[in-house]
XYZ file of C-alpha atoms in Angstrom:
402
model
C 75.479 -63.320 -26.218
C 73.726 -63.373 -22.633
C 75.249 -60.261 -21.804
C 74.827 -58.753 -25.113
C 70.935 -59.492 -25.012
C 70.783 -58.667 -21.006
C 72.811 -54.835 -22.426
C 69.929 -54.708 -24.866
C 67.442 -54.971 -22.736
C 67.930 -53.025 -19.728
C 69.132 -50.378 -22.297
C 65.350 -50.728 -23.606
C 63.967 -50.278 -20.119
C 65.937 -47.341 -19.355
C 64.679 -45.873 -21.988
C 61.630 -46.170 -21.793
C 61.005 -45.162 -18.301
C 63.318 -41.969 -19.487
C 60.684 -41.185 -22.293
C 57.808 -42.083 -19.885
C 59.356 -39.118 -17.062
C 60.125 -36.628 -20.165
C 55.970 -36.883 -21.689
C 55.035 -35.121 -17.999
C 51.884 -33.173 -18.005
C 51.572 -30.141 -16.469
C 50.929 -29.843 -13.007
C 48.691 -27.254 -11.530
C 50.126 -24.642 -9.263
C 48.992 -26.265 -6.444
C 46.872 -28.968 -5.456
C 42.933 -28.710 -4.340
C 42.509 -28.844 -0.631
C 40.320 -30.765 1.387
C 37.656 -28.410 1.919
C 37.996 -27.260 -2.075
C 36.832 -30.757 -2.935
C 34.211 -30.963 -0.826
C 32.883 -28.283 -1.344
C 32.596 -29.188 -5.292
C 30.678 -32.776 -3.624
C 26.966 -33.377 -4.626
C 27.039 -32.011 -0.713
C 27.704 -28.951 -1.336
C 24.771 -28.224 -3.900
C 22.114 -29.141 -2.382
C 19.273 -26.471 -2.352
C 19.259 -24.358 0.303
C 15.983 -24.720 1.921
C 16.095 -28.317 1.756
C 19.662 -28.017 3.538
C 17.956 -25.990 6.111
C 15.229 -28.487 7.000
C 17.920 -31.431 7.553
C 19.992 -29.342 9.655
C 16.995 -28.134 11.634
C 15.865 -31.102 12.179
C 19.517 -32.974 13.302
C 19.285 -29.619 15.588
C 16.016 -30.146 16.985
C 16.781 -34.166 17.445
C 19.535 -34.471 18.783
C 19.669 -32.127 22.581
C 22.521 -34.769 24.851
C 25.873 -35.128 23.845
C 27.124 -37.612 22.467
C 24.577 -37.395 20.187
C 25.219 -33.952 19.438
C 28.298 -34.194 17.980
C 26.186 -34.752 14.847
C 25.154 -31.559 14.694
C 28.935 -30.219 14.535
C 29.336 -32.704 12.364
C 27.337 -30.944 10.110
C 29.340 -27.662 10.321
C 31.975 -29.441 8.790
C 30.782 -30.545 5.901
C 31.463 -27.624 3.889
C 31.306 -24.031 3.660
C 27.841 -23.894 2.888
C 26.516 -26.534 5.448
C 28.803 -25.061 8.314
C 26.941 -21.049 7.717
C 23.614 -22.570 8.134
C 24.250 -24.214 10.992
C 25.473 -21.411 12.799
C 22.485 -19.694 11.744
C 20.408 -22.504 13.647
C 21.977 -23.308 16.572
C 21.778 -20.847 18.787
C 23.935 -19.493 21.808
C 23.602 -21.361 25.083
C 22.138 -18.289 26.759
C 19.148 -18.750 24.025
C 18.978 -22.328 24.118
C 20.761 -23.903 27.352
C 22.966 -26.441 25.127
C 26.865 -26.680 24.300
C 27.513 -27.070 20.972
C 30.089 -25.479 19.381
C 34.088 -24.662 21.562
C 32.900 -21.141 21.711
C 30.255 -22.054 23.543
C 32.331 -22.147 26.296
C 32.969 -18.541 26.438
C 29.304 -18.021 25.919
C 27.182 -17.215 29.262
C 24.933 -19.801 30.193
C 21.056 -20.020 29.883
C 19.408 -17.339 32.275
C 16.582 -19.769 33.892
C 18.086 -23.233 34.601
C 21.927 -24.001 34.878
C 23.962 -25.884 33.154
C 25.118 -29.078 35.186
C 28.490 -30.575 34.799
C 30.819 -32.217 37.417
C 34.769 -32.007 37.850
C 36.877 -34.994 38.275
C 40.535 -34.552 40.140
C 43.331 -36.262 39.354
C 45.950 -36.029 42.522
C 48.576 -37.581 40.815
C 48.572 -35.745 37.694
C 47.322 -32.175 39.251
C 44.755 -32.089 36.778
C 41.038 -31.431 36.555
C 38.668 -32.557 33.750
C 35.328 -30.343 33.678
C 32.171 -32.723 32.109
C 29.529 -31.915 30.416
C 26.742 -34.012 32.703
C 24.396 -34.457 36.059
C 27.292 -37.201 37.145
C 30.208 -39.396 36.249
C 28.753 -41.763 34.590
C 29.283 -45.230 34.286
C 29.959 -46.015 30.561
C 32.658 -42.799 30.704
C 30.827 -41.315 27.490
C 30.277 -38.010 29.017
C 31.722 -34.775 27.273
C 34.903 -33.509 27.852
C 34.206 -29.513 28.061
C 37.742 -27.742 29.679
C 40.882 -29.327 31.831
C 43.480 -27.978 33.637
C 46.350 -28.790 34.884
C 47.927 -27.195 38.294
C 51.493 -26.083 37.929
C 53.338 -24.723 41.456
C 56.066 -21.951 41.118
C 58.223 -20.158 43.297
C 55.895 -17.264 43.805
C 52.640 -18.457 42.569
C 50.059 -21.230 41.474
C 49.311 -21.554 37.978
C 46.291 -23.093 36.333
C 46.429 -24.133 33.029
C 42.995 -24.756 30.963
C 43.018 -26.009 27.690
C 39.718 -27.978 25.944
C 41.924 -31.215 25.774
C 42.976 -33.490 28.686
C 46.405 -34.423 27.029
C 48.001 -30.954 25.871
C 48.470 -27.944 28.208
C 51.189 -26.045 26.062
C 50.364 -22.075 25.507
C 51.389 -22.762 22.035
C 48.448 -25.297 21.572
C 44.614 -24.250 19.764
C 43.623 -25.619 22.507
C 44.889 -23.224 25.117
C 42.368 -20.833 26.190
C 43.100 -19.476 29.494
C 45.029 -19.904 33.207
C 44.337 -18.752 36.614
C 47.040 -17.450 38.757
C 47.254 -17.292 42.300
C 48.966 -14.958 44.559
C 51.860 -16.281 46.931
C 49.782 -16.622 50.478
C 46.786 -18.186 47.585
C 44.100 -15.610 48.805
C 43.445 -13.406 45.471
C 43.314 -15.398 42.033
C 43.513 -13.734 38.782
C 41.746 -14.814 35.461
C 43.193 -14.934 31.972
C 41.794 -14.704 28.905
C 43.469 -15.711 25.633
C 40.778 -13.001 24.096
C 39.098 -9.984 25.233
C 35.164 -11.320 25.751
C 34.072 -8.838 23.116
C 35.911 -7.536 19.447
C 35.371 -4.047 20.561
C 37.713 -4.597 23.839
C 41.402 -4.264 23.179
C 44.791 -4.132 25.055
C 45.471 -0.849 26.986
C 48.196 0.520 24.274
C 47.555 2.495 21.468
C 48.609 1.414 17.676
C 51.387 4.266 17.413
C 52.943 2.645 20.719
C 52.897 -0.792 19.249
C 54.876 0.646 15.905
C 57.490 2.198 18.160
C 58.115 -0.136 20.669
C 57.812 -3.140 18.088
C 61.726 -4.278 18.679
C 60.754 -4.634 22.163
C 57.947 -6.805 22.021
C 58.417 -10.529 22.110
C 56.308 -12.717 19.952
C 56.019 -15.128 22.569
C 54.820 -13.483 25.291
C 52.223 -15.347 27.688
C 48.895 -16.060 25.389
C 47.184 -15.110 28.401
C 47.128 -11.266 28.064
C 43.495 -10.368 29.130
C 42.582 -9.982 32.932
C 38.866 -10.740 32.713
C 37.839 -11.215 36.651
C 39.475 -11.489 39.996
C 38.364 -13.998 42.934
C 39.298 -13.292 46.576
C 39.376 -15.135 49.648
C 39.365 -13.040 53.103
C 41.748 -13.579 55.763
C 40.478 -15.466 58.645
C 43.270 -13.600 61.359
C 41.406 -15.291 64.505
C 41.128 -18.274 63.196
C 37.851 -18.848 63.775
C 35.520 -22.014 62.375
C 33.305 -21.371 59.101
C 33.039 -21.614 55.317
C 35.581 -19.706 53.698
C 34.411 -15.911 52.740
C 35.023 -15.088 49.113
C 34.479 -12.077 46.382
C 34.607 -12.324 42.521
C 35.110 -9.259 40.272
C 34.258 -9.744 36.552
C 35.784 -7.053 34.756
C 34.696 -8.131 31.564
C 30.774 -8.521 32.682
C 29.324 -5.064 33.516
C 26.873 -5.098 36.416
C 23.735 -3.683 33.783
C 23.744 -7.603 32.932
C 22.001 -8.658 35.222
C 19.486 -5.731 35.390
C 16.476 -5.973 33.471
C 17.058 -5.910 29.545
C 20.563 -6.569 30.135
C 23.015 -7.961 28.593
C 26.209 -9.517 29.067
C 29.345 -9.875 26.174
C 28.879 -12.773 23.931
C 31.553 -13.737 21.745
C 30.722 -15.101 18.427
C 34.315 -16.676 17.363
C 37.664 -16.878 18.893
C 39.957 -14.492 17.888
C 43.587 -14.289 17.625
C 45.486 -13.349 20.543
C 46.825 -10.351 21.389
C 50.815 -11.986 20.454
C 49.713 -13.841 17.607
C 48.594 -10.162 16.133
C 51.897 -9.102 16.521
C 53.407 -11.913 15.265
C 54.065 -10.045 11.742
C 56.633 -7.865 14.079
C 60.022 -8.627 13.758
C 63.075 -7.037 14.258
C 64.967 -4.646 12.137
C 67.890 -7.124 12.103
C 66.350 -9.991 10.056
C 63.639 -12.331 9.863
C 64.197 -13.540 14.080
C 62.048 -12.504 16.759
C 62.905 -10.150 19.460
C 63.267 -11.800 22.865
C 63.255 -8.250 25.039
C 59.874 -8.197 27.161
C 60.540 -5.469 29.737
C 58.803 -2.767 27.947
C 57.185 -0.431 30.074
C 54.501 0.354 27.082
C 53.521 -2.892 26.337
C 51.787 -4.633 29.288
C 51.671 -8.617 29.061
C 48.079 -8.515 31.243
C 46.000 -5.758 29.957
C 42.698 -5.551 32.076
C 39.912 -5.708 30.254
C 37.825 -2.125 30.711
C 34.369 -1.646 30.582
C 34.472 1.933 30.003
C 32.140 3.949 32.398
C 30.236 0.573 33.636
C 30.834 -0.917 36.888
C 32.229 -4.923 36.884
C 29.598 -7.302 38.215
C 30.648 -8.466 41.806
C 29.884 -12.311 42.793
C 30.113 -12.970 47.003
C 29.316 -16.241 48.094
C 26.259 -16.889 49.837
C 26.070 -17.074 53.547
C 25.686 -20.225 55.134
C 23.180 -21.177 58.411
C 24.155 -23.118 61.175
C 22.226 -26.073 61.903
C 22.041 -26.593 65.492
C 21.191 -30.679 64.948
C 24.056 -31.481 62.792
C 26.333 -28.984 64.374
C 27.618 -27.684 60.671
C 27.607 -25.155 58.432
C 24.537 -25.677 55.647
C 23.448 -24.619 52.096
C 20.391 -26.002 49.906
C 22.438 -27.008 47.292
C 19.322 -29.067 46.033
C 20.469 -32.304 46.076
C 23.579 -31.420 43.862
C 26.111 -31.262 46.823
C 26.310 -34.469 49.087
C 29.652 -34.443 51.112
C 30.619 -31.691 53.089
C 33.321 -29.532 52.183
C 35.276 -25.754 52.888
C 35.462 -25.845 49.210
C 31.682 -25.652 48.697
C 30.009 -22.751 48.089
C 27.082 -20.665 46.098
C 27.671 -17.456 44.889
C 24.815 -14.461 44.330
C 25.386 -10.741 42.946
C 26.699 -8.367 45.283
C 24.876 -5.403 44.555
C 23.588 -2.908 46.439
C 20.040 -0.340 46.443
C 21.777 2.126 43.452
C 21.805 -0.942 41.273
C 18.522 -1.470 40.731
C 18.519 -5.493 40.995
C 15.147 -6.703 42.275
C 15.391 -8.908 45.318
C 14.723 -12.464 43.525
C 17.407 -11.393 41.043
C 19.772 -10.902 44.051
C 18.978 -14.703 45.553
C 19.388 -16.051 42.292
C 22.971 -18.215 42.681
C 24.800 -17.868 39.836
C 27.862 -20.460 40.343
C 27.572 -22.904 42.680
C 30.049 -25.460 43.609
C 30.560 -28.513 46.178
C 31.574 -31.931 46.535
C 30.154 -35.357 46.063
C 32.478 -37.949 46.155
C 36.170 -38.758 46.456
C 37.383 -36.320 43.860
C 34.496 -35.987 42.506
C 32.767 -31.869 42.729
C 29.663 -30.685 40.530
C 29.297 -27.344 39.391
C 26.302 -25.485 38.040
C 26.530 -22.262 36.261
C 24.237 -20.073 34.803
C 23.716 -16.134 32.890
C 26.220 -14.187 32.892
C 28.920 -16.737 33.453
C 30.284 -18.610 30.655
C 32.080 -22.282 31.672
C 35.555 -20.832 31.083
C 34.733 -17.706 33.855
C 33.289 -20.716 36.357
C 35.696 -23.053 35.587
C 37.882 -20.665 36.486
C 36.818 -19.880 39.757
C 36.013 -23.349 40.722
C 39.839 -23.793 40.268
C 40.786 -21.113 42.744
C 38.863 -23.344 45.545
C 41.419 -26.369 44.990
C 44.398 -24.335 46.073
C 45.763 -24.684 49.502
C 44.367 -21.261 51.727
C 46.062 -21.701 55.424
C 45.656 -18.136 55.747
C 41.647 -18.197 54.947
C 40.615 -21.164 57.372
């Protein structure tokens, strides 16, 4: 009779939870995203111009980071939230602050630079840029770019990503490297994007079609050589601060003339790989893994058309007869002395047209303050990634150039 009853009822249960899975409803095609349900929030209907005074004034309040996160906080509220606050913040060239990541492919302000410091890491071979006067103590300050050095048989590679912890090429957060020469006196700048949408790799769209089975979808998402930095040869050997030359292909030297302008991207844009990542091979769905076509370079240089690049040099030093060194005015930002420190000014010449303050101006300057510890200032037309960049190349080991 136990069993009997115990039959009975699991039969019952069984059943029912059979009728319960048959008396489905109908599910919807998919289900609503994230964003698609916040944007249906109270959030997103508020009235625009109120919306616009609350961002405004988050904007206008908070100026320091972190503090300012708030205000990118904001952009990702919603659709609706995130266009008006592009509309209000502006780009650090207008407003001297880092907001947004694309910021820091930006150029900086054009009167007063934009401070940050580098910490080194020997053990790791990697360099955090910060967002800040100094390190300080609380270790709040903003993480802007890192790299990461990486020795080959040939070369030096530099790595930047905008996070400390991942340095793959397959990573969002890959936006660049710098790569040395073998003897480590000329450095070469990559881009993950041309600076500008009009600005696009040296091959033509009827080469791309026909060479498509030769092209490998995971080619270096580097492809853009955007500037070049230099170091002379010091043959006799003789004692002084290291002698160096930048060339900014993707900054035409009109920039810094009057009513000038330098490239200013707006958002980051695919790479040039990831475009072709809809290319496959006739064979299937797989990718093609042959990269020695002659039609396709993997490092495009970026053109400016007719315009000249803009030309950095670093700024001569004086000799100062009491302390029997090499000296800068680095006003107060450099402390310890260092061959890696420098300034750099526009090398330009009478046919430019640059008026002599313009000239003096430094644009990037560099130098140490501590044990592993280096600031760096930038300003119009660099952007952080381009003096990041070349800040790197001053790390490497240059027996030739001292």
């Amino acid at each position: 009779m136990k069993e009997g009853i115990g039959n009975i009822s699991k039969r019952g249960v069984e059943s029912k939870i059979w009728r319960s899975r048959t008396r489905c409803h109908v599910a919807p095609d998919r289900a609503p995203t994230k964003s698609e349900s916040v944007d249906q929030s109270p959030w997103a209907n508020l009235p625009p111009e109120l919306l616009l005074d609350i961002i405004q004034r988050v904007e206008e309040s908070e100026t320091a980071w972190p503090a300012r996160a708030v205000v990118v906080a904001c952009a990702a509220v919603c659709r609706s939230w995130r266009e008006i606050t592009k509309e209000i913040v502006k780009t650090p060239e207008q407003c001297g602050r880092l907001t947004f990541p694309i910021s820091l492919k930006q150029p900086g302000p054009r009167e007063s630079p934009i401070q940050c410091y580098i910490r080194r890491d020997r053990a790791t071979s990697t360099y955090l840029l910060f967002y800040g006067l100094m390190p300080s103590e609380g270790e709040s300050d903003k993480l802007l770019l890192a790299a990461r050095k990486v020795r080959r048989a040939t070369c030096t590679d530099f790595i930047i990503s905008m996070v400390a912890d991942d340095f793959s090429r397959a990573s969002y957060a890959h936006v660049g490297k710098l790569r040395s020469n073998f003897f480590g006196t000329k450095f070469t700048i990559y881009d993950i994007q041309p600076p500008c949408d009009s600005i696009i790799p040296s091959t033509t769209l009827s080469s791309r079609r026909l060479y498509s089975k030769q092209v490998s979808q995971k080619l270096s998402s580097s492809n853009y050589s955007v500037g070049t930095c230099s170091y002379e040869l010091n043959v006799l050997r003789t004692r002084g601060p290291r002698r160096m030359h930048c060339v900014l292909h993707s900054i035409p030297v009109s920039a810094i003339q009057e009513g000038g302008t330098a490239p200013t991207p707006l958002a980051f844009s695919r790479s040039f790989d990831e475009q072709l990542s809809s290319l496959t091979s006739l064979k299937g769905n797989e990718p093609v893994t042959n990269t020695s076509s002659p039609f396709l370079p993997a490092t495009p240089i970026v053109s400016l058309g007719s315009g000249e690049p803009l030309t950095l040099k670093n700024k001569a030093p004086r000799w100062h007869e009491q302390l029997q060194c090499w000296c800068l005015n680095f006003k107060g930002r450099v402390t310890v002395a260092s061959v890696k420190n420098f300034q750099l000014v526009a090398a330009v010449g009478p046919s430019h047209n640059i008026s002599p303050e313009e000239q003096e101006k430094v644009i990037l300057q560099f130098g140490k303050i501590g044990k592993d510890i280096f600031t760096m200032d930038y300003r119009y037309p660099l952007s952080a990634f381009q003096a990041f960049s070349i800040c790197l190349s001053s790390f490497d080991t240059k027996p030739a150039c001292e």
